[in-house]
PDB file of C-alpha atoms in Angstrom:
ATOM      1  CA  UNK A 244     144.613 -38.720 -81.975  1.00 42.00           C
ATOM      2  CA  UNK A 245     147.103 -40.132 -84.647  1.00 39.00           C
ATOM      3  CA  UNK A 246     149.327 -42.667 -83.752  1.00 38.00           C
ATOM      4  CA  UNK A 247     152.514 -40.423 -83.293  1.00 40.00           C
ATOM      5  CA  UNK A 248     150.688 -38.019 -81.775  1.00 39.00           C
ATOM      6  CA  UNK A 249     149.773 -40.562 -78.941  1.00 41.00           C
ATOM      7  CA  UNK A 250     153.249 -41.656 -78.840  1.00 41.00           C
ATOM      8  CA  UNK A 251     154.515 -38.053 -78.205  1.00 40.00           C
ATOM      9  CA  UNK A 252     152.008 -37.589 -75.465  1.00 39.00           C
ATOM     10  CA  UNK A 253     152.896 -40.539 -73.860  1.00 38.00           C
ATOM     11  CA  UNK A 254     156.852 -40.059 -74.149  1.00 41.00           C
ATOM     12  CA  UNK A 255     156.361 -35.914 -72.410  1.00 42.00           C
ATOM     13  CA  UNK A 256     154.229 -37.800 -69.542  1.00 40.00           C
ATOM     14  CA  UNK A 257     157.033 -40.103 -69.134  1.00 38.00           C
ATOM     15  CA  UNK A 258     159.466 -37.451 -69.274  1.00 47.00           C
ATOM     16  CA  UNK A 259     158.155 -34.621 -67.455  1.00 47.00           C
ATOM     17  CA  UNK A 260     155.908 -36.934 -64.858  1.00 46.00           C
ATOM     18  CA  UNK A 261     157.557 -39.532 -63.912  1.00 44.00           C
ATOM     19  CA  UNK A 262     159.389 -39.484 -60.818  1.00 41.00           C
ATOM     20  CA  UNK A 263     162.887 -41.381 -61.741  1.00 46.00           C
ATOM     21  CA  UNK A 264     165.139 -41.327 -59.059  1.00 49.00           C
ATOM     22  CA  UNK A 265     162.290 -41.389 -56.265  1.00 56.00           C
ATOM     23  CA  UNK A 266     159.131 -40.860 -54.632  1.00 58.00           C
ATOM     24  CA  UNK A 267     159.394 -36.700 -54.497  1.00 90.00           C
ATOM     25  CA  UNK A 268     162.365 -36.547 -57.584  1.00 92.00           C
ATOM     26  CA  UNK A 269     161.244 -35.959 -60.706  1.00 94.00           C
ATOM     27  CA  UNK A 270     163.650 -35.283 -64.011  1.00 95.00           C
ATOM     28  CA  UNK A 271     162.906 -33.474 -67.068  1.00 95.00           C
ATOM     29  CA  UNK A 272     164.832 -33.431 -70.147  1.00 94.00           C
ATOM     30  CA  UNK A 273     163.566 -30.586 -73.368  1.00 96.00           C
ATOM     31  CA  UNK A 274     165.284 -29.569 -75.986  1.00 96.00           C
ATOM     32  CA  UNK A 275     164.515 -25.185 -76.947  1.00 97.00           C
ATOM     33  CA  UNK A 276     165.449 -23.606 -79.626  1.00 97.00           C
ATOM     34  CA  UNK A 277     164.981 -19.915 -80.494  1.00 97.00           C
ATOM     35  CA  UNK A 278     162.144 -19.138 -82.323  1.00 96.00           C
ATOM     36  CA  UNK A 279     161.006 -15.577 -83.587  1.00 95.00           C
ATOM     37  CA  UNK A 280     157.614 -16.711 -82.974  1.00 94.00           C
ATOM     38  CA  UNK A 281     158.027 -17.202 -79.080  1.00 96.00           C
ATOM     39  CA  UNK A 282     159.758 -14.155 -78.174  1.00 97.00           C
ATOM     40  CA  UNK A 283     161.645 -13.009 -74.831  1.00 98.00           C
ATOM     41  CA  UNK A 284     159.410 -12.166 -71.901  1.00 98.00           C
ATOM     42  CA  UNK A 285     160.660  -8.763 -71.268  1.00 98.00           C
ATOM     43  CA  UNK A 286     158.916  -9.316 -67.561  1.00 98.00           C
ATOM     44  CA  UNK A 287     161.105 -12.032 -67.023  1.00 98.00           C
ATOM     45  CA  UNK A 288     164.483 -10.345 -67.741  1.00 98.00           C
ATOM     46  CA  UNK A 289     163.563  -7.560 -65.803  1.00 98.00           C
ATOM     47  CA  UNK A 290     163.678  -9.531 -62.558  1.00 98.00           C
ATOM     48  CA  UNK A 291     167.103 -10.687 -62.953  1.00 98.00           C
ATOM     49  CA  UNK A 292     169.247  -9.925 -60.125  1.00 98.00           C
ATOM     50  CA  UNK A 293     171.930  -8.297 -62.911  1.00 98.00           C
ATOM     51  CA  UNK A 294     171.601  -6.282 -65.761  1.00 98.00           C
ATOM     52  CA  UNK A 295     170.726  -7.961 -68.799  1.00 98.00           C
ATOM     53  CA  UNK A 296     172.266  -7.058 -72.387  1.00 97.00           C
ATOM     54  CA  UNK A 297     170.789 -10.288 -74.287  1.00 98.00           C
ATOM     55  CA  UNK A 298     167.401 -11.555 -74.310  1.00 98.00           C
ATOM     56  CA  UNK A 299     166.247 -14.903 -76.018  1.00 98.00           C
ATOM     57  CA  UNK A 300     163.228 -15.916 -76.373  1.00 98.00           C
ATOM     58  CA  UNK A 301     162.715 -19.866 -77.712  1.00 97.00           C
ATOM     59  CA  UNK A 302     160.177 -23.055 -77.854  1.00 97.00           C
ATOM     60  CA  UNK A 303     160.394 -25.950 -75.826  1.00 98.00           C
ATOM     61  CA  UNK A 304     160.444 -29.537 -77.629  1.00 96.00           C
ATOM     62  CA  UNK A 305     160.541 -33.109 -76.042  1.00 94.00           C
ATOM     63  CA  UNK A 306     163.315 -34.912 -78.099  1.00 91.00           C
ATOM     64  CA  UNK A 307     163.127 -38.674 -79.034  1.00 89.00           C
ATOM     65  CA  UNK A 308     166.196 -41.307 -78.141  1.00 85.00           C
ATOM     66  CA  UNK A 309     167.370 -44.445 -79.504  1.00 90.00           C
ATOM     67  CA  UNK A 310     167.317 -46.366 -76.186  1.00 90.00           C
ATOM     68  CA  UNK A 311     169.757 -48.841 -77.239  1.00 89.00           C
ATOM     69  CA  UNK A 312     172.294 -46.064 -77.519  1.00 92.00           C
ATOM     70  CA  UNK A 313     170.984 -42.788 -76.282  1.00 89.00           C
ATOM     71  CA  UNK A 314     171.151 -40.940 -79.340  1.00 88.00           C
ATOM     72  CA  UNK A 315     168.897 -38.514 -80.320  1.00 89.00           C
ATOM     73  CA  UNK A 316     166.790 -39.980 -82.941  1.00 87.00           C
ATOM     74  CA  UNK A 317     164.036 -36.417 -83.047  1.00 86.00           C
ATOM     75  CA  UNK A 318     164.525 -33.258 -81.751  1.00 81.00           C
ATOM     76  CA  UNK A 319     160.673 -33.171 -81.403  1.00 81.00           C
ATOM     77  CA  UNK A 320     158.468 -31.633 -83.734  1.00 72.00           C
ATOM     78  CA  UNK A 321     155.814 -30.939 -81.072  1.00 83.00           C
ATOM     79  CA  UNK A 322     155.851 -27.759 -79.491  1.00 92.00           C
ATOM     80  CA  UNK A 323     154.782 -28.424 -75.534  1.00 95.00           C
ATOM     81  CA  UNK A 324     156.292 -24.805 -74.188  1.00 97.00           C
ATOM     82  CA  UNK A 325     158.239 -21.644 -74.534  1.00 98.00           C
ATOM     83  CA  UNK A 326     161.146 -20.224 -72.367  1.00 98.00           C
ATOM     84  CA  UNK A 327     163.335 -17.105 -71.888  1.00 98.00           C
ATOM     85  CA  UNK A 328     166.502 -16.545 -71.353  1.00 98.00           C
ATOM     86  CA  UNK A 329     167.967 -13.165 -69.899  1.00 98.00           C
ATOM     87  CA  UNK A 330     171.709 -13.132 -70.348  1.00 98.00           C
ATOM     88  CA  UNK A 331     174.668 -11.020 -69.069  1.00 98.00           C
ATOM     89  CA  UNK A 332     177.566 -10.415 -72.089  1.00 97.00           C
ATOM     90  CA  UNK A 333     180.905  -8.954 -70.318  1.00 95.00           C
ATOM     91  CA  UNK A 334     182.828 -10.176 -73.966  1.00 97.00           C
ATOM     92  CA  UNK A 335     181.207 -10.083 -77.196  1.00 95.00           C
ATOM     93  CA  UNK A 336     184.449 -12.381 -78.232  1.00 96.00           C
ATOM     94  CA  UNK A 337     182.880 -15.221 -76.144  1.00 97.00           C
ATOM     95  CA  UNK A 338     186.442 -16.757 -75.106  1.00 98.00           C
ATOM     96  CA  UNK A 339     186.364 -20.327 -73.888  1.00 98.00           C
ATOM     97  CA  UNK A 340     186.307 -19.834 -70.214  1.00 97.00           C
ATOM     98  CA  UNK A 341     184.369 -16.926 -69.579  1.00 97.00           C
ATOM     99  CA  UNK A 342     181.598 -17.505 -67.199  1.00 98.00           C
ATOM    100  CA  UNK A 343     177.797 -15.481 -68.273  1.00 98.00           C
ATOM    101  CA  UNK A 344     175.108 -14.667 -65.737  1.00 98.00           C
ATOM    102  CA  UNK A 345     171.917 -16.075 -66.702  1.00 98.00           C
ATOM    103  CA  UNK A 346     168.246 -15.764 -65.757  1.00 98.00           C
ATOM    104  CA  UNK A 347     165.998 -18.157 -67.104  1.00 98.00           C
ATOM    105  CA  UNK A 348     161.876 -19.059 -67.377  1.00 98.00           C
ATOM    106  CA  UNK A 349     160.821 -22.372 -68.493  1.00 98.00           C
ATOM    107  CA  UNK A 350     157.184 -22.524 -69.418  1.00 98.00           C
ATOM    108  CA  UNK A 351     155.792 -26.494 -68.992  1.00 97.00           C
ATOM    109  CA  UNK A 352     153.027 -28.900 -69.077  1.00 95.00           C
ATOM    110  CA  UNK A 353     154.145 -29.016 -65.088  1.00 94.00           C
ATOM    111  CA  UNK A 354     154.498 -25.051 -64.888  1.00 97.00           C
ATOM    112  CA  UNK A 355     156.545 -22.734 -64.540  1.00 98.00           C
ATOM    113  CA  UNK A 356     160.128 -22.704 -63.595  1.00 98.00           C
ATOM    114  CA  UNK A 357     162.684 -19.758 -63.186  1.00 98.00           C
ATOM    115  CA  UNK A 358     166.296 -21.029 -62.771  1.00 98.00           C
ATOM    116  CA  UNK A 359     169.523 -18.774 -61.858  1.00 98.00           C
ATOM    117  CA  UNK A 360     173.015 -19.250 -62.292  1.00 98.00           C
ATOM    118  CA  UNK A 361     176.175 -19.355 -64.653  1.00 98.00           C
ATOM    119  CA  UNK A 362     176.950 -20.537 -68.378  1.00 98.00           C
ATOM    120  CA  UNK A 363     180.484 -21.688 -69.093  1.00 98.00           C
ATOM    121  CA  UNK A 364     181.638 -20.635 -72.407  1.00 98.00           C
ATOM    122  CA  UNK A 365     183.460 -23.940 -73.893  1.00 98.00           C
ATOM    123  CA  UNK A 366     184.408 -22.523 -77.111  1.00 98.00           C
ATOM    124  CA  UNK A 367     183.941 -19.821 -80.311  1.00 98.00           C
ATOM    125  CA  UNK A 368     185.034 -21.845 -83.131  1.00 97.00           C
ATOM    126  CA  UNK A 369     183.441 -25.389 -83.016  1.00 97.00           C
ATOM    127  CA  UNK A 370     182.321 -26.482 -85.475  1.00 97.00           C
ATOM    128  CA  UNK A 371     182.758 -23.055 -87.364  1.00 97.00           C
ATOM    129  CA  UNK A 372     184.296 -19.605 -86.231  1.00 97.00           C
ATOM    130  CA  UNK A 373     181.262 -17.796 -84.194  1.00 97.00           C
ATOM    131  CA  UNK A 374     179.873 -20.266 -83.008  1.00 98.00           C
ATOM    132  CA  UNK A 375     179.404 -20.166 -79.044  1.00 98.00           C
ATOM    133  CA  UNK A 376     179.475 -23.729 -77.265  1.00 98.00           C
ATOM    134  CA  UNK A 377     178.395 -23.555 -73.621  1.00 98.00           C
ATOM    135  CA  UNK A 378     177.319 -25.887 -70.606  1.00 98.00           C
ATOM    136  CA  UNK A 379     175.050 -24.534 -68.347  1.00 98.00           C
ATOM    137  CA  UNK A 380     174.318 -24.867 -64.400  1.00 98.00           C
ATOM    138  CA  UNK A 381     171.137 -23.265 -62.608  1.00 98.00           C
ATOM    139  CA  UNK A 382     169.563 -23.164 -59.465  1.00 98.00           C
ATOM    140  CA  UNK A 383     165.555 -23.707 -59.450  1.00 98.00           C
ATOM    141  CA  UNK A 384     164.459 -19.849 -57.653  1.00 98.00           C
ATOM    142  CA  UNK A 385     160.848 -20.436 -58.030  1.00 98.00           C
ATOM    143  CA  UNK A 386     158.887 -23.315 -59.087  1.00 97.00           C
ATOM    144  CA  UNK A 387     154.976 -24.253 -59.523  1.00 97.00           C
ATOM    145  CA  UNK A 388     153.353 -25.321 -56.179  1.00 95.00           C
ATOM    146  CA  UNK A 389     153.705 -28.621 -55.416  1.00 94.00           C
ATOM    147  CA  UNK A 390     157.639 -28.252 -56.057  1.00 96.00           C
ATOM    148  CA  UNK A 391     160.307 -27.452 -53.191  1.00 95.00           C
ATOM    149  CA  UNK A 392     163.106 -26.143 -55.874  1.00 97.00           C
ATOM    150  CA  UNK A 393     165.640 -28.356 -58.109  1.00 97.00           C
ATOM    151  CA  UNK A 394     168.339 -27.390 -60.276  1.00 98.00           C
ATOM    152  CA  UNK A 395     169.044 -27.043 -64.138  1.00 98.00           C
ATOM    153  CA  UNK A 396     171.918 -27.649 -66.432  1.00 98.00           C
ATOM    154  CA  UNK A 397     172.555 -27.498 -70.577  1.00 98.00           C
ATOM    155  CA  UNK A 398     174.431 -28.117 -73.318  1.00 98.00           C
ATOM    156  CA  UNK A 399     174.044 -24.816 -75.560  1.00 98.00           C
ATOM    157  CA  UNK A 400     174.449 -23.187 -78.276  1.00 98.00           C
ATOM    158  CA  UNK A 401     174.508 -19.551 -78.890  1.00 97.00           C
ATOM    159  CA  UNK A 402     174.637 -18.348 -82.703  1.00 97.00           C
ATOM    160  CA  UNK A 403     175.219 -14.742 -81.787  1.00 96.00           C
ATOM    161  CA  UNK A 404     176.572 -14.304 -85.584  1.00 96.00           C
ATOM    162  CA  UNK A 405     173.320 -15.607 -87.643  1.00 96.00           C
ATOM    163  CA  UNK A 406     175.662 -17.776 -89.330  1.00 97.00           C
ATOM    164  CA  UNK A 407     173.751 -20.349 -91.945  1.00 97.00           C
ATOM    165  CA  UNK A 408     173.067 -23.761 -91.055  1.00 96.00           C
ATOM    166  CA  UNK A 409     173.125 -23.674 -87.085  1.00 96.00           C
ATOM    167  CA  UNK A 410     170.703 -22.729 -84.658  1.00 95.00           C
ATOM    168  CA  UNK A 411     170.742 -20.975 -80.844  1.00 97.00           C
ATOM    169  CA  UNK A 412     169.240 -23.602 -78.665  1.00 97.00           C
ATOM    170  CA  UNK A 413     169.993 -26.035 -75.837  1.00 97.00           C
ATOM    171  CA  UNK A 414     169.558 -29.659 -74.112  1.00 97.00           C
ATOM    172  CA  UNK A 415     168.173 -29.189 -70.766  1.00 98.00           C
ATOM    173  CA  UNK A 416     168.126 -31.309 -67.895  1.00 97.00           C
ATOM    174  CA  UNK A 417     165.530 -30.300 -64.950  1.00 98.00           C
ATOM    175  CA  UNK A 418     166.072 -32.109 -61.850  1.00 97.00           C
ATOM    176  CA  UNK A 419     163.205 -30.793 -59.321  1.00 97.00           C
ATOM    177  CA  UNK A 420     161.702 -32.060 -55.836  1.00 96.00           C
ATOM    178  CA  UNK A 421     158.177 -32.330 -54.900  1.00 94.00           C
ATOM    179  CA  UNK A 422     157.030 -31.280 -51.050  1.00 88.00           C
ATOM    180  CA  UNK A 423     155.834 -35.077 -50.419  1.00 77.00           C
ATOM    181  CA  UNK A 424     153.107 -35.700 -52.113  1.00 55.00           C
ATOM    182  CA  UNK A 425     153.885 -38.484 -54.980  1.00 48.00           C
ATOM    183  CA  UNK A 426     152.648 -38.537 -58.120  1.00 49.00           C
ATOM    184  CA  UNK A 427     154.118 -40.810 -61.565  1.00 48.00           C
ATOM    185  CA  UNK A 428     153.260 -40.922 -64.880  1.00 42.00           C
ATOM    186  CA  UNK A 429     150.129 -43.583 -65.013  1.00 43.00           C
ATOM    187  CA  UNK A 430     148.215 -40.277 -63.297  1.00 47.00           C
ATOM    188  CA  UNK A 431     148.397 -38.232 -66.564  1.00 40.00           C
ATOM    189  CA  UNK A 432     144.739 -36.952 -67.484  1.00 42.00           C
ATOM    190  CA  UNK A 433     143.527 -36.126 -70.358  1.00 50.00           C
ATOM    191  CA  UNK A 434     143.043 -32.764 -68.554  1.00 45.00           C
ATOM    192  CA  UNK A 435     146.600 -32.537 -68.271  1.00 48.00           C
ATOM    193  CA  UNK A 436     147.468 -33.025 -71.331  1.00 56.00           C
ATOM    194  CA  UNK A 437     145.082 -30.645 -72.167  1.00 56.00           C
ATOM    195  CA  UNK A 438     146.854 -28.142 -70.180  1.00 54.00           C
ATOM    196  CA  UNK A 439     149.909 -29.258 -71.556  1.00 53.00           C
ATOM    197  CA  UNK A 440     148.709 -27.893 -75.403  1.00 57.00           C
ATOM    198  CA  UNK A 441     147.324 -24.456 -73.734  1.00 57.00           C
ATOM    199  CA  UNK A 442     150.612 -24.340 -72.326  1.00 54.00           C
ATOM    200  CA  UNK A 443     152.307 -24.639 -75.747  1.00 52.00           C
ATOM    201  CA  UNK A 444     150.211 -22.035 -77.182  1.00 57.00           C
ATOM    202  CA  UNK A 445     151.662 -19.472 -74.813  1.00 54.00           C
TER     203      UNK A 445
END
């Protein structure tokens, strides 16, 4: 295993293991970005509790930070999951305000999630005319065993105009609960992590 190989294992154990804010919290942070290559689980979208009009199908990537300042230093280069996202468009103008139902499946070393909720539209026209800016909020509906449910939230960005330079993708947060039973990041395996690259073949 090269060197920054190693280092990327070690930082998604860290970030999708550890339990930060207790004994039965654990936080995840990814970065996805469509990807014709991973594309929409039609499955998915067809057990949203709406009808769905957009479906997005992306890859999930663990992103590197400076830690003296938080910046985002690599977007990740690894791929360690895919996701879908099953959207509801009442306004193909996207006006700053307008709230979309979303559906979402996460697919991670952990599991898999499925999230519900609302994305916020925060503007069309930053940094160029098209462009969609959005934060996210989602409740966890169904999680892997060993979960009790958790919620989701994002920074996005939708590209719904293909225009050059900028991509459809978001900056997720996953806050979950475990039912009890602890677990941290010094009990990574290599047979997790082997699970973790048949995961990111999916």
């Amino acid at each position: 295993m090269s060197r920054k190989l190693g280092g990327a294992v070690g930082m998604l154990g860290v970030l999708l293991l550890s339990a930060q804010a207790g004994a039965n919290e654990v936080v995840m942070q990814f970065r996805t970005q469509e990807d014709p290559a991973s594309p929409a689980d039609p499955a998915v979208c067809a057990a949203a509790p709406f009808e769905v009009n957009v479906k997005l199908g992306g890859s999930v990537y663990v992103p590197e930070h400076n830690p003296k300042d938080g910046k985002v230093v690599d977007g990740g280069g690894r791929r360690v999951g895919s996701a879908t996202a099953c959207v509801q468009v009442t306004d193909s103008a996207f006006p700053a305000g307008q709230q979309l139902n979303v559906y979402m499946r996460y697919n991670l070393p952990e599991g898999r999630f499925t999230a519900r909720g609302t994305c916020t539209l925060v503007s069309n026209d930053v940094p160029a005319a098209g462009l969609v800016l959005a934060g996210c909020a989602m409740r966890l509906v169904d999680v892997p065993t060993g979960f009790v449910g958790g919620s989701v939230s994002s920074t996005s960005v939708f590209n719904p105009r293909k225009l050059p330079g900028y991509a459809t993708g978001s900056y997720y947060t996953l806050y979950a609960y475990r039912d009890g039973r602890q677990r941290d990041a010094s009990k990574v395996t290599k047979a997790q992590e082997a699970e973790a690259t048949a995961r990111a073949r999916e």
